[in-house]
XYZ file of N, CA and C in Angstrom:
378
model
N -80.671 -129.864 -46.566
C -81.217 -130.999 -47.346
C -81.986 -130.571 -48.572
N -81.332 -130.600 -49.596
C -81.842 -130.158 -50.937
C -83.099 -130.891 -51.155
N -83.250 -132.158 -50.793
C -84.590 -132.895 -51.247
C -85.727 -132.231 -50.616
N -85.558 -131.764 -49.317
C -86.807 -131.087 -48.696
C -87.196 -129.825 -49.309
N -86.069 -129.047 -49.740
C -86.362 -127.855 -50.420
C -87.061 -127.984 -51.738
N -86.668 -129.010 -52.385
C -87.213 -129.336 -53.798
C -88.632 -129.814 -53.559
N -88.940 -130.652 -52.521
C -90.338 -131.023 -52.275
C -91.176 -129.875 -51.797
N -90.666 -128.964 -51.022
C -91.435 -127.779 -50.580
C -91.749 -126.974 -51.745
N -90.820 -126.703 -52.692
C -91.077 -125.861 -53.793
C -92.094 -126.638 -54.822
N -92.007 -128.002 -54.862
C -93.005 -128.786 -55.619
C -94.385 -128.517 -55.183
N -94.679 -128.370 -53.792
C -95.976 -128.124 -53.364
C -96.408 -126.761 -53.697
N -95.551 -125.855 -54.104
C -95.981 -124.527 -54.644
C -96.500 -124.565 -56.131
N -96.334 -125.621 -56.767
C -96.649 -125.650 -58.114
C -98.064 -126.333 -58.368
N -98.713 -125.567 -59.310
C -100.194 -125.967 -59.408
C -100.377 -127.289 -59.975
N -99.432 -127.752 -61.014
C -99.685 -129.127 -61.499
C -99.455 -130.154 -60.431
N -98.612 -129.966 -59.499
C -98.262 -130.928 -58.343
C -99.578 -130.849 -57.456
N -100.027 -129.668 -57.150
C -101.183 -129.595 -56.205
C -102.453 -130.219 -56.729
N -102.543 -130.367 -58.110
C -103.639 -131.086 -58.744
C -103.416 -132.414 -58.952
N -102.366 -133.095 -58.581
C -101.994 -134.440 -58.762
C -102.149 -135.130 -57.309
N -103.337 -135.705 -57.037
C -103.531 -136.221 -55.589
C -102.540 -137.314 -55.287
N -101.956 -138.068 -56.204
C -101.019 -139.077 -55.957
C -99.656 -138.408 -55.344
N -99.283 -137.265 -56.117
C -98.161 -136.505 -55.568
C -98.293 -135.847 -54.201
N -99.509 -135.226 -54.122
C -99.803 -134.595 -52.846
C -99.798 -135.488 -51.618
N -100.483 -136.605 -51.832
C -100.327 -137.754 -50.765
C -99.163 -138.327 -50.504
N -98.314 -138.265 -51.484
C -96.806 -138.720 -51.339
C -96.059 -137.708 -50.521
N -96.317 -136.450 -50.753
C -95.603 -135.462 -50.107
C -96.144 -134.963 -48.758
N -97.355 -135.086 -48.482
C -97.968 -134.610 -47.283
C -98.459 -135.747 -46.422
N -97.974 -135.681 -45.060
C -98.245 -136.599 -44.117
C -99.887 -136.652 -43.722
N -100.386 -137.873 -43.516
C -101.840 -137.845 -43.183
C -102.176 -137.025 -41.867
N -101.216 -136.854 -40.953
C -101.421 -136.176 -39.770
C -101.144 -134.627 -39.914
N -100.988 -134.275 -41.224
C -100.581 -132.842 -41.469
C -101.546 -131.820 -40.819
N -100.734 -130.695 -40.446
C -101.611 -129.467 -39.941
C -100.861 -128.237 -40.462
N -101.629 -127.257 -40.580
C -101.044 -125.982 -41.127
C -101.840 -124.796 -40.542
N -100.949 -123.714 -40.136
C -101.670 -122.449 -39.779
C -101.077 -121.473 -40.843
N -102.006 -121.074 -41.792
C -101.658 -120.352 -42.888
C -101.360 -118.980 -42.631
N -100.865 -118.202 -43.606
C -100.358 -116.811 -43.547
C -101.598 -115.981 -43.023
N -102.823 -116.479 -43.353
C -104.050 -115.724 -43.010
C -104.413 -115.996 -41.558
N -103.771 -117.032 -41.078
C -104.084 -117.450 -39.598
C -105.165 -118.561 -39.717
N -105.606 -118.932 -40.843
C -106.569 -120.068 -40.947
C -105.828 -121.519 -40.768
N -106.488 -122.363 -40.131
C -105.826 -123.638 -39.761
C -106.500 -124.730 -40.728
N -105.557 -125.636 -41.252
C -106.024 -126.658 -42.074
C -105.481 -128.075 -41.520
N -106.195 -129.087 -41.832
C -105.742 -130.536 -41.630
C -105.558 -130.981 -43.023
N -105.119 -132.296 -42.987
C -104.856 -133.047 -44.210
C -106.134 -132.926 -45.103
N -107.172 -133.363 -44.611
C -108.516 -133.395 -45.384
C -108.851 -132.055 -45.965
N -108.846 -131.072 -45.217
C -109.046 -129.700 -45.554
C -108.030 -129.221 -46.733
N -106.785 -129.556 -46.511
C -105.745 -129.148 -47.515
C -106.011 -129.886 -48.822
N -106.345 -131.148 -48.773
C -106.724 -131.918 -50.017
C -107.802 -131.234 -50.669
N -108.862 -130.952 -49.923
C -110.191 -130.364 -50.519
C -109.760 -128.923 -51.157
N -109.022 -128.189 -50.489
C -108.616 -126.835 -50.995
C -107.832 -126.964 -52.261
N -106.856 -127.931 -52.260
C -106.067 -128.156 -53.527
C -106.896 -128.526 -54.759
N -107.772 -129.512 -54.425
C -108.670 -130.075 -55.533
C -109.494 -129.039 -56.081
N -109.934 -127.974 -55.392
C -110.753 -126.995 -55.962
C -110.094 -125.734 -56.429
N -108.626 -125.633 -56.457
C -107.916 -124.553 -56.912
C -108.112 -124.327 -58.444
N -108.009 -123.161 -58.812
C -107.988 -122.884 -60.320
C -106.482 -122.411 -60.659
N -106.205 -122.578 -61.844
C -104.823 -122.225 -62.355
C -104.515 -120.823 -61.908
N -103.417 -120.614 -61.162
C -103.031 -119.157 -60.738
C -102.600 -118.234 -61.796
N -102.700 -116.912 -61.442
C -102.173 -115.886 -62.378
C -100.892 -115.364 -61.705
N -99.971 -116.159 -61.561
C -98.751 -115.790 -60.798
C -98.059 -117.095 -60.389
N -97.140 -116.849 -59.325
C -96.350 -117.957 -58.886
C -95.868 -117.662 -57.439
N -95.512 -118.704 -56.643
C -94.709 -118.410 -55.418
C -93.437 -118.301 -55.631
N -92.812 -117.265 -55.159
C -91.375 -117.117 -55.018
C -90.832 -117.458 -53.695
N -89.763 -118.294 -53.552
C -89.341 -118.735 -52.307
C -87.808 -118.488 -52.134
N -87.218 -118.131 -51.052
C -85.807 -117.953 -50.994
C -85.329 -118.089 -49.561
N -84.023 -118.001 -49.280
C -83.470 -117.939 -47.890
C -83.685 -119.280 -47.240
N -83.606 -120.413 -47.850
C -83.896 -121.592 -47.057
C -82.826 -122.055 -46.163
N -83.326 -122.439 -45.006
C -82.452 -123.000 -43.889
C -83.049 -124.280 -43.385
N -82.239 -125.257 -43.114
C -82.753 -126.490 -42.524
C -82.145 -126.661 -41.183
N -82.964 -127.285 -40.254
C -82.491 -127.502 -38.949
C -82.837 -128.932 -38.515
N -81.969 -129.723 -38.071
C -82.264 -131.119 -37.796
C -82.851 -131.099 -36.295
N -84.120 -131.613 -36.134
C -84.789 -131.644 -34.852
C -84.527 -132.976 -34.212
N -84.598 -134.044 -35.042
C -84.316 -135.346 -34.604
C -83.686 -136.143 -35.829
N -83.359 -137.313 -35.509
C -82.791 -138.070 -36.689
C -83.628 -138.089 -37.902
N -84.868 -138.162 -37.946
C -85.728 -138.317 -39.066
C -86.762 -137.162 -39.084
N -86.395 -135.911 -38.413
C -87.216 -134.818 -38.494
C -86.568 -133.571 -38.710
N -86.874 -132.836 -39.718
C -86.221 -131.560 -40.005
C -87.140 -130.287 -40.023
N -86.663 -129.276 -39.692
C -87.454 -127.913 -39.744
C -86.832 -127.168 -41.003
N -87.721 -126.841 -41.912
C -87.268 -125.995 -43.080
C -87.788 -124.596 -42.797
N -86.979 -123.572 -42.927
C -87.350 -122.201 -42.789
C -87.107 -121.504 -44.216
N -87.912 -120.603 -44.550
C -87.526 -119.773 -45.784
C -88.629 -118.579 -45.761
N -88.410 -117.746 -46.807
C -89.171 -116.596 -46.999
C -90.094 -116.871 -48.417
N -91.097 -116.342 -48.446
C -91.878 -116.394 -49.857
C -92.689 -115.075 -50.070
N -92.978 -114.974 -51.377
C -93.781 -113.939 -51.765
C -94.634 -114.348 -52.969
N -95.792 -113.773 -53.204
C -96.529 -114.168 -54.443
C -96.134 -113.124 -55.497
N -95.835 -113.569 -56.613
C -95.418 -112.766 -57.785
C -96.647 -112.853 -58.777
N -97.328 -111.775 -59.120
C -98.425 -111.882 -60.028
C -97.829 -111.760 -61.416
N -98.781 -112.011 -62.477
C -98.341 -112.063 -63.890
C -97.615 -110.756 -64.304
N -97.992 -109.649 -63.645
C -97.376 -108.358 -64.009
C -95.953 -108.109 -63.297
N -95.557 -109.053 -62.576
C -94.229 -109.085 -61.867
C -94.350 -108.391 -60.579
N -95.494 -108.034 -60.059
C -95.600 -107.374 -58.714
C -95.518 -108.488 -57.658
N -94.736 -108.109 -56.532
C -94.688 -109.033 -55.493
C -95.502 -108.523 -54.194
N -96.170 -109.455 -53.641
C -97.027 -109.182 -52.491
C -97.172 -110.407 -51.626
N -97.902 -110.322 -50.571
C -98.142 -111.454 -49.635
C -96.766 -112.032 -49.208
N -95.921 -111.154 -48.666
C -94.606 -111.586 -48.129
C -94.779 -112.391 -46.837
N -94.090 -113.422 -46.620
C -94.188 -114.205 -45.450
C -92.879 -115.032 -45.067
N -92.852 -115.280 -43.827
C -91.781 -116.184 -43.314
C -92.532 -117.505 -43.085
N -91.798 -118.554 -43.618
C -92.467 -119.853 -43.612
C -91.700 -120.862 -42.799
N -92.378 -121.775 -42.239
C -91.630 -122.912 -41.453
C -92.503 -124.094 -41.815
N -91.626 -125.248 -42.081
C -92.160 -126.572 -42.301
C -91.433 -127.641 -41.525
N -92.287 -128.673 -41.124
C -91.560 -129.731 -40.458
C -91.815 -130.881 -41.378
N -90.636 -131.530 -41.686
C -90.667 -132.719 -42.551
C -90.288 -133.919 -41.785
N -90.916 -134.964 -41.953
C -90.520 -136.216 -41.233
C -90.179 -137.338 -42.232
N -89.391 -138.350 -41.912
C -89.006 -139.364 -42.742
C -89.622 -140.713 -42.178
N -90.393 -141.446 -42.992
C -90.979 -142.677 -42.417
C -90.150 -143.942 -42.747
N -88.943 -143.786 -43.104
C -88.180 -144.911 -43.591
C -88.192 -145.124 -45.081
N -89.147 -144.557 -45.759
C -89.260 -144.660 -47.261
C -89.186 -143.263 -47.894
N -89.880 -142.317 -47.263
C -90.151 -141.042 -47.833
C -90.193 -139.885 -46.922
N -89.861 -138.645 -47.281
C -90.146 -137.515 -46.462
C -91.409 -136.888 -46.803
N -92.121 -136.630 -45.728
C -93.516 -135.947 -45.792
C -93.494 -134.779 -45.060
N -94.249 -133.778 -45.508
C -94.703 -132.542 -44.764
C -95.676 -132.772 -43.668
N -95.380 -132.630 -42.512
C -96.168 -132.937 -41.381
C -96.732 -131.533 -40.784
N -96.209 -130.475 -40.750
C -96.588 -129.106 -40.289
C -96.097 -128.006 -41.123
N -96.996 -127.067 -41.417
C -96.490 -125.800 -42.103
C -97.055 -124.589 -41.429
N -96.363 -123.475 -41.355
C -96.924 -122.238 -40.863
C -96.329 -121.107 -41.730
N -97.327 -120.104 -42.071
C -96.791 -118.888 -42.706
C -97.161 -117.765 -41.847
N -96.205 -116.768 -41.795
C -96.419 -115.630 -40.783
C -96.112 -114.424 -41.857
N -97.143 -113.504 -41.925
C -96.758 -112.300 -42.650
C -95.527 -111.456 -42.201
N -94.815 -111.046 -43.110
C -93.753 -110.296 -42.738
C -93.643 -108.939 -43.672
N -92.626 -108.182 -43.273
C -92.358 -106.906 -44.118
C -91.751 -107.432 -45.469
N -91.954 -106.538 -46.397
C -91.282 -106.805 -47.805
C -89.768 -107.129 -47.618
N -89.229 -107.842 -48.395
C -87.877 -108.129 -48.402
C -87.301 -108.037 -50.041
N -85.994 -107.932 -50.107
C -85.574 -107.918 -51.492
C -85.542 -109.307 -52.162
N -86.164 -109.538 -53.218
C -86.172 -110.728 -53.861
C -84.906 -111.119 -54.522
N -84.446 -112.298 -54.333
C -83.196 -112.832 -54.927
C -83.630 -113.319 -56.265
N -82.759 -113.268 -57.273
C -82.981 -113.763 -58.641
C -82.816 -115.250 -58.492
N -83.672 -116.038 -59.123
C -83.500 -117.445 -59.252
C -82.513 -117.818 -60.366
N -81.620 -118.551 -60.031
C -80.625 -118.929 -61.072
C -80.769 -120.405 -61.560
């Protein structure tokens, strides 16, 4: 499901993360996350964290997306990510999983988890 991948990548973008209308459109009110660090977040904590973010010195690289249909209106999105700093150095490698649900009008992120992993070969974005 390309739309879910596009929405997941959108949530990596600072300008989207600073737009509360977009964030609340993309993230379900019952959202939960277990971050790469092991820290847990709910919807309110995620909104607070995003609102206080400063413009980053780098970006999230993501690749190897896979989708799995769990139910008619629920999909699991799996992928790998790494943080790329302004000098082009990759770090904070992780395997990611997100559960997206469709409410009849829009897809929203309901659960996300990041798990540290070994470095992997970065694929060039085309």
